[in-house]
Short mmCIF file of C-alpha atoms and ligand atoms in Angstrom, two decimals:
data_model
loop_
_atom_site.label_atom_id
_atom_site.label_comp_id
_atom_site.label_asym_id
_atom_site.label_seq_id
_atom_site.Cartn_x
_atom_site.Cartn_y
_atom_site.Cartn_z
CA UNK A 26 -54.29 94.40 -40.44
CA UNK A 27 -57.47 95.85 -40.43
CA UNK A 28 -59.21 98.50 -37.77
CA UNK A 29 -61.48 95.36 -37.20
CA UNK A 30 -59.11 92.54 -37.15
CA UNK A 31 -57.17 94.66 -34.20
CA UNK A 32 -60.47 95.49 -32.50
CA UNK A 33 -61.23 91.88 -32.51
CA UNK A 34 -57.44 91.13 -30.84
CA UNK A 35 -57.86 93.04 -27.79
CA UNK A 36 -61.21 91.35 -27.37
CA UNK A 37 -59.67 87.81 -28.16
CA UNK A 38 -56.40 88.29 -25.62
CA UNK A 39 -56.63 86.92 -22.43
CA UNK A 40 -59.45 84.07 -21.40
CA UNK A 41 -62.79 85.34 -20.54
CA UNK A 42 -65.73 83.65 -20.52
CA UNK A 43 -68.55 83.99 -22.80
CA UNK A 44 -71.24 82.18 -21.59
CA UNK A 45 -70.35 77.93 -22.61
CA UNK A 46 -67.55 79.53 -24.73
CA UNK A 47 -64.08 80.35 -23.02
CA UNK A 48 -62.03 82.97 -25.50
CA UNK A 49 -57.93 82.48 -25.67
CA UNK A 50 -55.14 83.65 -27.55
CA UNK A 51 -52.78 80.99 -28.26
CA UNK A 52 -49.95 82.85 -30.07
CA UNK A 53 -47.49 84.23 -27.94
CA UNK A 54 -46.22 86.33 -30.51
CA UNK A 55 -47.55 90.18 -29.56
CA UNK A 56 -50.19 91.63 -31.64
CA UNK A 57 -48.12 95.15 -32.04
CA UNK A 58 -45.88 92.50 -34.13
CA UNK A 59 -48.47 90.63 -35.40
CA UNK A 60 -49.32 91.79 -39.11
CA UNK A 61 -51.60 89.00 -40.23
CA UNK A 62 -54.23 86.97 -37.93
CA UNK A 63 -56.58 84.01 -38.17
CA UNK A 64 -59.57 83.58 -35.89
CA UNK A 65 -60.75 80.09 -35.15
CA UNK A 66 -64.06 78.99 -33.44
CA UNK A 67 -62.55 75.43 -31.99
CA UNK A 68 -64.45 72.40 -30.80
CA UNK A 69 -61.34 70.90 -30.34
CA UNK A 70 -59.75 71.54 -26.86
CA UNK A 71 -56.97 74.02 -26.31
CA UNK A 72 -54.65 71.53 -25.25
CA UNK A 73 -55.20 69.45 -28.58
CA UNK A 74 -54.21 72.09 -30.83
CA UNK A 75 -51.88 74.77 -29.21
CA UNK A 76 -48.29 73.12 -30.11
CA UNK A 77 -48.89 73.22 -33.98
CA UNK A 78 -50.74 76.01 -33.93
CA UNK A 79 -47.95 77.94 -32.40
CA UNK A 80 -45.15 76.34 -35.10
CA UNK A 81 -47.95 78.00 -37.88
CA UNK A 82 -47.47 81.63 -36.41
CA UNK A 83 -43.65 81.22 -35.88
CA UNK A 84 -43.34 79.80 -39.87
CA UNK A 85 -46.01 82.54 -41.39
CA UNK A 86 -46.34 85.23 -39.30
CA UNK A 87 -50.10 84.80 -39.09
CA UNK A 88 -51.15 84.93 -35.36
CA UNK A 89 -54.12 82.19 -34.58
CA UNK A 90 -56.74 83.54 -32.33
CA UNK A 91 -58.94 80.62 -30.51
CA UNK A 92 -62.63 80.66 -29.27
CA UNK A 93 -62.54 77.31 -27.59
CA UNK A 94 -66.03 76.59 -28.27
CA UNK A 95 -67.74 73.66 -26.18
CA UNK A 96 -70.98 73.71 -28.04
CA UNK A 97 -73.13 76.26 -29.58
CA UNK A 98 -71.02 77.21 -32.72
CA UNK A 99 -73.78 76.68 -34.93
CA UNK A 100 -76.02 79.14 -32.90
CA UNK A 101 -73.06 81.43 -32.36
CA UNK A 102 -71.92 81.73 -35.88
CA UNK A 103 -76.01 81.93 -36.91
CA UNK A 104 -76.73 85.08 -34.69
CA UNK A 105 -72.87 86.80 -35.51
CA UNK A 106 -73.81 86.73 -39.60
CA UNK A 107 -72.22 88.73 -41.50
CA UNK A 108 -70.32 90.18 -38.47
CA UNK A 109 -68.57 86.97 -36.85
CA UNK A 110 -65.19 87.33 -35.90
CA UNK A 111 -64.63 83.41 -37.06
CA UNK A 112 -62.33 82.59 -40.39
CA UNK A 113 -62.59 79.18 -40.04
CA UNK A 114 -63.81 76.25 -37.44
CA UNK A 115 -62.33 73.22 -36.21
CA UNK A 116 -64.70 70.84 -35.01
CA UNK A 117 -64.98 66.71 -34.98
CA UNK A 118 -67.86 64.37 -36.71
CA UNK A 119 -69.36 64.95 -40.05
CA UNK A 120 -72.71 65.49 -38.65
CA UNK A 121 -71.63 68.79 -37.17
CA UNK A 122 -69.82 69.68 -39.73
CA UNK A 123 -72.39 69.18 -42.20
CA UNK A 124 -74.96 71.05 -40.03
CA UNK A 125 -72.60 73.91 -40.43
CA UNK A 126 -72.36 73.46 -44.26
CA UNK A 127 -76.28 73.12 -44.36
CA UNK A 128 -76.89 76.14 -42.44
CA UNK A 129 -74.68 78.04 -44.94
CA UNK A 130 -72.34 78.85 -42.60
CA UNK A 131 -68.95 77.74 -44.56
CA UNK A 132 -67.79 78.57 -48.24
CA UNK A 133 -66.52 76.02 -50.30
CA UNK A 134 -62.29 76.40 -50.88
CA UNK A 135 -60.20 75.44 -53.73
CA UNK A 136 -56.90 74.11 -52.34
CA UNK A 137 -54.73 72.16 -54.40
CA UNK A 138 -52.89 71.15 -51.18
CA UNK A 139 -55.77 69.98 -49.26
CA UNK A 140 -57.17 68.36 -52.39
CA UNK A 141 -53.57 66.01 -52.85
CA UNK A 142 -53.34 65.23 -48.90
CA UNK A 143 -56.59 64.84 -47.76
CA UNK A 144 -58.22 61.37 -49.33
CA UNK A 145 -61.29 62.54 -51.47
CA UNK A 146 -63.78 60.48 -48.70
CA UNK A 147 -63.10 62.50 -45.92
CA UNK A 148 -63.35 65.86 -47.41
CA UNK A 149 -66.36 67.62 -49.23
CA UNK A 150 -66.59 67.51 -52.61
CA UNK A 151 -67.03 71.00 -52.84
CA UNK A 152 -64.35 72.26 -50.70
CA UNK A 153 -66.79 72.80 -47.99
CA UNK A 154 -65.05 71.30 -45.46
CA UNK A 155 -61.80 68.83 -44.96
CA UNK A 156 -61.19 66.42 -42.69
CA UNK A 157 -57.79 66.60 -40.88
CA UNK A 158 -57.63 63.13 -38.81
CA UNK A 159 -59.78 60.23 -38.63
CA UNK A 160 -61.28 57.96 -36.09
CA UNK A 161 -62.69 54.55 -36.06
CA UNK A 162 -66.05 53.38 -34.25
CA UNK A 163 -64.98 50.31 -32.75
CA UNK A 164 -66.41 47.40 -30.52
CA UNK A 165 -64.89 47.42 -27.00
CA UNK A 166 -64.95 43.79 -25.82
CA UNK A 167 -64.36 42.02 -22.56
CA UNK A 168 -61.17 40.24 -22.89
CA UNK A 169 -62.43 36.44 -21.62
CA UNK A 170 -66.29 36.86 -21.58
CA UNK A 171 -65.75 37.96 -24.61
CA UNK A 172 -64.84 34.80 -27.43
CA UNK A 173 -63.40 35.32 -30.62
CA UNK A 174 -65.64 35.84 -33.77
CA UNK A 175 -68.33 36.52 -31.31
CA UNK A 176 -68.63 40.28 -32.35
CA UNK A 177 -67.06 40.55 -35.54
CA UNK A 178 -69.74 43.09 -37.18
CA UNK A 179 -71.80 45.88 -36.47
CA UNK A 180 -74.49 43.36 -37.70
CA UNK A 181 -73.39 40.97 -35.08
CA UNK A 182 -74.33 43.40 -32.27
CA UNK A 183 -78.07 42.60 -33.33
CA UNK A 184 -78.06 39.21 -33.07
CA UNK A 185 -79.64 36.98 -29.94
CA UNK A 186 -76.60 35.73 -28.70
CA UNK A 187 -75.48 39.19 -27.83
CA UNK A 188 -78.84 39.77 -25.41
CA UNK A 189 -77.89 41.43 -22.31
CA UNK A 190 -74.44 42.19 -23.17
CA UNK A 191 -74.47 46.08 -25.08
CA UNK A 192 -73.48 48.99 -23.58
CA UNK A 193 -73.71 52.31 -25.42
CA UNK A 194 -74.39 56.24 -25.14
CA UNK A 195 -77.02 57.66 -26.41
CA UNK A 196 -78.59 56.41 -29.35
CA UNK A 197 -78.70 60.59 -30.56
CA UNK A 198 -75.42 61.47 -29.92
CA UNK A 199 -73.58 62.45 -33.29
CA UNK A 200 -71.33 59.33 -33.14
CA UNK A 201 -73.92 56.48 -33.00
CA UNK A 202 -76.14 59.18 -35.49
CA UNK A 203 -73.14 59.11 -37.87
CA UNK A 204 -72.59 54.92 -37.50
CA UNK A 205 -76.33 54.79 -38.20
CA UNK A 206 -75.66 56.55 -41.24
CA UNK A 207 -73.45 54.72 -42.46
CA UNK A 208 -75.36 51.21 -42.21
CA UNK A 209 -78.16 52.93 -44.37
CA UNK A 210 -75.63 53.97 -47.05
CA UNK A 211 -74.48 50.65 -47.20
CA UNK A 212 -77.82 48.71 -46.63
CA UNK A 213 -80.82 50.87 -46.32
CA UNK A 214 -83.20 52.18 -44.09
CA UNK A 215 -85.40 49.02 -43.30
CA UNK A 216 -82.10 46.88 -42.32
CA UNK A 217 -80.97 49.94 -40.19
CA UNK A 218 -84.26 50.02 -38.43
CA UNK A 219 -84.12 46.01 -37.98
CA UNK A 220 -80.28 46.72 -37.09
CA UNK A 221 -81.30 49.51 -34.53
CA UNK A 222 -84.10 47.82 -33.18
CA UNK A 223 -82.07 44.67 -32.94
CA UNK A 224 -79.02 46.36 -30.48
CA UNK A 225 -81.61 48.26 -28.11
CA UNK A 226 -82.69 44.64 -27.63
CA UNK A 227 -79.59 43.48 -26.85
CA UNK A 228 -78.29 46.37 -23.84
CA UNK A 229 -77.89 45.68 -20.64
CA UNK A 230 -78.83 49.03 -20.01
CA UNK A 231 -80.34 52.25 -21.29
CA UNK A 232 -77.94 54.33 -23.00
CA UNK A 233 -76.60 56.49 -20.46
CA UNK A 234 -72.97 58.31 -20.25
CA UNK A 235 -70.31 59.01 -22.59
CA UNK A 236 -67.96 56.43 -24.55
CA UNK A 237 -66.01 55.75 -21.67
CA UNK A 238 -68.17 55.19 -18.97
CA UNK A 239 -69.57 52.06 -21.35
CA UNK A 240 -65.68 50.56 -20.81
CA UNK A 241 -65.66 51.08 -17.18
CA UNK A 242 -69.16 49.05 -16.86
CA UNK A 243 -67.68 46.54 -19.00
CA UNK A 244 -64.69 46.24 -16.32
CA UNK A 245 -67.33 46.22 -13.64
CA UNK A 246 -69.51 43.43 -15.48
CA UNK A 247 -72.23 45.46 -16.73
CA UNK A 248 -72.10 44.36 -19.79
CA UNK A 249 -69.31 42.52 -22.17
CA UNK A 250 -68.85 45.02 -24.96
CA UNK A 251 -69.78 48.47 -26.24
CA UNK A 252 -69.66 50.99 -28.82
CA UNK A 253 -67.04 53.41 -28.70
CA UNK A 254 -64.21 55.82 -30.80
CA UNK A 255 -60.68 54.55 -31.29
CA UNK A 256 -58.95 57.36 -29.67
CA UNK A 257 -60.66 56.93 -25.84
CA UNK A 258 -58.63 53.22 -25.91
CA UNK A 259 -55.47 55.70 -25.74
CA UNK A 260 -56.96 58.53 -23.66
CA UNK A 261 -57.76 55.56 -20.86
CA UNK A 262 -54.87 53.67 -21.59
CA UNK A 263 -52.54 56.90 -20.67
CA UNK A 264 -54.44 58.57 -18.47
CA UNK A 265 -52.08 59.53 -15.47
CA UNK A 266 -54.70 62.09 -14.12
CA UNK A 267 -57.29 59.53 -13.37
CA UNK A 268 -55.64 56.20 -13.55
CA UNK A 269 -58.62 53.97 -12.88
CA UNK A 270 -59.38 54.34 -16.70
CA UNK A 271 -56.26 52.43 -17.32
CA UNK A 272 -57.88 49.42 -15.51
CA UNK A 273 -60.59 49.92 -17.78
CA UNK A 274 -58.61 49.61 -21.03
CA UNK A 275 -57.23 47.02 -19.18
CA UNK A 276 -60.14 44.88 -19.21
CA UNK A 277 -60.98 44.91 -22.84
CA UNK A 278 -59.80 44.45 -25.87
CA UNK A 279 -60.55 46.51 -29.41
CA UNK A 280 -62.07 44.82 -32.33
CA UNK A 281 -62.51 46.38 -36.31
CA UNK A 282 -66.04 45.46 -37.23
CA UNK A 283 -67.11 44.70 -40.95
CA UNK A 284 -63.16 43.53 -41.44
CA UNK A 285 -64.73 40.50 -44.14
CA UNK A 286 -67.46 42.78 -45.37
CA UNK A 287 -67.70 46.86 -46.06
CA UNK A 288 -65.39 48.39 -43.32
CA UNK A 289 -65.17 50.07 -40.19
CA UNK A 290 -67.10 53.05 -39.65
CA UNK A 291 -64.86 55.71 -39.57
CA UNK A 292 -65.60 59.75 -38.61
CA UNK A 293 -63.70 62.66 -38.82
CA UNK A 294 -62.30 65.65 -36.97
CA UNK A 295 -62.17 68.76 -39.22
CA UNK A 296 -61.90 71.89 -40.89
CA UNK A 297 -63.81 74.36 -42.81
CA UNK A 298 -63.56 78.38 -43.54
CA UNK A 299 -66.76 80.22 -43.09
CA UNK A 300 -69.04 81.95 -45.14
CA UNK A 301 -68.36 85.51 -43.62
CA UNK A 302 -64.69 85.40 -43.55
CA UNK A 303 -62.49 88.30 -43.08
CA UNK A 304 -58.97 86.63 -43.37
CA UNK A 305 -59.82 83.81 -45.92
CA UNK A 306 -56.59 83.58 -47.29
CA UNK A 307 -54.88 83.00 -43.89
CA UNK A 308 -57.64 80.42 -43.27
CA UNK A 309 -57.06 78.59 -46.47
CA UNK A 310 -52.74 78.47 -45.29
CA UNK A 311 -54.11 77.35 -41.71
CA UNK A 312 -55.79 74.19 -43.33
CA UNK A 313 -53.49 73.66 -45.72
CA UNK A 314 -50.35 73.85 -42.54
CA UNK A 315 -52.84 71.39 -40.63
CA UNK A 316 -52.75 68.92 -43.61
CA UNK A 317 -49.12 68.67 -43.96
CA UNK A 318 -46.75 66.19 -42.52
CA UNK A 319 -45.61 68.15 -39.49
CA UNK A 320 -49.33 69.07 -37.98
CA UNK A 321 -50.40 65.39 -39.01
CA UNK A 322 -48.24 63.66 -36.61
CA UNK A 323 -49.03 65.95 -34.19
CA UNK A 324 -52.61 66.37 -34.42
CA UNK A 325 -53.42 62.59 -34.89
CA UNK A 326 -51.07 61.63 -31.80
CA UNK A 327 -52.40 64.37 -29.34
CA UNK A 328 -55.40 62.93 -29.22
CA UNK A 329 -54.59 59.00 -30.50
CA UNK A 330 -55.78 59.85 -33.37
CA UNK A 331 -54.98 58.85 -37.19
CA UNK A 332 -53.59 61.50 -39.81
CA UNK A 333 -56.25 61.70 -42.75
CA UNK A 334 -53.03 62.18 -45.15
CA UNK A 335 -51.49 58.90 -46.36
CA UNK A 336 -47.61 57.47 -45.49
CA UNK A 337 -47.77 60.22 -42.14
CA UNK A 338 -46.64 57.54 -39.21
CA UNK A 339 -48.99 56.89 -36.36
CA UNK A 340 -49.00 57.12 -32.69
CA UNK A 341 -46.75 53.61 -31.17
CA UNK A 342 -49.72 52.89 -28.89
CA UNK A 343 -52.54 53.58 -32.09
CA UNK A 344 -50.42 51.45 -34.26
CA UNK A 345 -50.65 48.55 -31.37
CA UNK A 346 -54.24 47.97 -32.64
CA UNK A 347 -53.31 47.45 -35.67
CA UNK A 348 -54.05 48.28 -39.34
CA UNK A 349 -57.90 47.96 -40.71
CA UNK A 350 -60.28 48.14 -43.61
CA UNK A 351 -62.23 51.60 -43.32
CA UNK A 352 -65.96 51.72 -44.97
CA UNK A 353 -64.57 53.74 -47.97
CA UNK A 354 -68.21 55.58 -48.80
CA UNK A 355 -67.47 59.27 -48.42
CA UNK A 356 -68.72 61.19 -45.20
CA UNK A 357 -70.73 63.49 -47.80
CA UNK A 358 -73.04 60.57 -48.44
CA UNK A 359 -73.18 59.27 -44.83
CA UNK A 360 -74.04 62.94 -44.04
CA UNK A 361 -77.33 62.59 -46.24
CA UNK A 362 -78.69 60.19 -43.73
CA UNK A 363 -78.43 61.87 -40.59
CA UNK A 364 -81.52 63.13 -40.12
CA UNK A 365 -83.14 59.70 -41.22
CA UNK A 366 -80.72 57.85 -38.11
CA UNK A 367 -82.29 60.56 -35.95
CA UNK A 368 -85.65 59.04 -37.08
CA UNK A 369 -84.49 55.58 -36.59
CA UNK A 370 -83.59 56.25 -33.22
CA UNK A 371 -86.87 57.95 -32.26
CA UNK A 372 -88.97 55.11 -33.88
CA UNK A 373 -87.21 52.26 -32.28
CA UNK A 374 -86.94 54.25 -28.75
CA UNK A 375 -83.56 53.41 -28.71
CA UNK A 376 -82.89 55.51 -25.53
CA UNK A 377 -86.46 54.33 -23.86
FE1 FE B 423 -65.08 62.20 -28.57
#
């Protein structure tokens, strides 16, 4: 270890915070014994990734120290340089990711592992970064007001017979951004606009709140379906802590849009080794661990989530909802079009 890797040890142990970012150490092995480290800037919470994380230092010997990093990695790893602590981040959508990778803030890796396990659309083509799981943007629909083959597209949401019926968050927030991305892959900017334009008339509301709070109005009649990720329908579903969400999923059921035409839009949580890193090689085995079978299962079910490697078994509860046909364009090209969604959004004041 180096003089600066063991500097940076004593100032990762323990939890202190650091303005929105809280610092732990997750290993439990002691750093007198610890030879080899990792340092990981995390969007992903503690709770998410701490079980595997801790198998990976008892099978390598490589202890994993975690900034748990709300938001603000960009700007963090921007003013650190050359100096950051960070080896690699772990962070979810492709929009933040790929605002890391255009700020030249990762390094592209060459990983025959994480080239055979990780399907070539959800990783960079590059190397720059890798996806590790995968989750869908689905429709959240009220289970009688609701009829089937009402909403069986994205395109659907547009159309007049959906007027008054849409809730959604913002129309800025990376996960709409990234579905708006995807439409103008698949069919351009103009039908995007039209597309955009088209929901906003449709809400019964102005985008407000976060993916769940569109389910609860649903349950309360607000409106009869929304736009949400896969992985909240098992957060709410579970959810012991506050069990009023489980009335929630209660009240709706999950549909796949674009099933008879492109896909379902589906994102990413992920991976990448930055530019200034210290222990790349202990970065690269991290990414490589979290691609195999064992950190799969347990990634992907942590947070109802589904493994990015193929034949890895899902979650009982995500398997419930059955299998789907993803939108197969690679997250690299949906990427392209982020800042022209952004646009969209402005000029149709979705959020207005
Ligand atoms: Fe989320």
């Amino acid at each position: 270890m180096t003089r600066v890797n063991t500097k940076i040890n004593r100032v990762l142990h323990g939890t202190i915070a650091l303005g929105s970012l809280a610092v732990t150490t997750i290993s439990d092995i002691p750093a007198a014994k610890a030879a080899e480290v990792v340092n990981l800037y995390s969007y992903r919470q503690p709770f998410l990734i701490k079980p595997f994380l801790d198998v990976f230092t008892k099978k390598t010997g490589i202890k994993v120290n975690v900034v748990f990093a709300k938001k603000g990695m960009l700007q963090r790893l921007k003013a650190e340089g050359r100096n950051t602590p960070a080896d690699a981040v772990l962070t979810v959508d492709i929009s933040r990711l790929s605002a890391l990778a255009n700020a030249e803030l990762l390094q592209p890796i060459k990983s025959k592992v994480l080239e055979k396990n990780i399907p070539a659309q959800y990783r960079h083509p590059d190397g720059i970064w890798f996806g590790l799981t995968t989750r869908a943007r689905i429709v959240y629909a009220h289970k009688t007001r609701v009829k089937p083959g009402e909403v069986a597209s994205y395109e659907d949401l547009a159309k007049p017979h959906m007027k008054g019926r849409i809730c959604t968050r913002s129309g800025k927030h990376a996960y709409n951004l990234s579905l708006l991305a995807s439409i103008i892959a698949a069919k351009g900017e103009k039908a995007a606009t039209d597309w955009a334009r088209g929901v906003k008339a449709n809400l019964a509301r102005r985008p407000q709140g976060n993916d769940r709070a569109q389910v609860k109005a649903i349950k309360e009649g607000v409106c009869d379906v929304s736009l949400g990720n896969t992985y909240y329908m098992g957060a709410m579903a579970t959810n012991e802590k506050k069990p009023v969400q489980k009335t929630w999923a209660a009240a709706v059921n999950v549909i796949f849009p674009g099933q008879n035409e492109r896909g379902t839009h589906v994102n990413i949580s992920g991976a990448a080794v930055t530019e200034h890193a210290k222990n790349k090689a202990n970065a690269i085995k991290l990414l490589e661990f979290l691609s195999e079978n064992f950190a799969q299962k347990m990634y992907a079910e942590q947070n109802f989530e589904y493994p990015v490697k193929a034949g890895v078994e899902w979650h009982p509860l995500v398997a419930s909802w059955g299998k789907f046909k993803a939108d197969t364009i690679n997250l690299n090209e949906i990427s392209k079009y982020r800042a022209t969604a952004a646009k969209i959004m402005d000029r149709v004041d979705f959020d207005g």
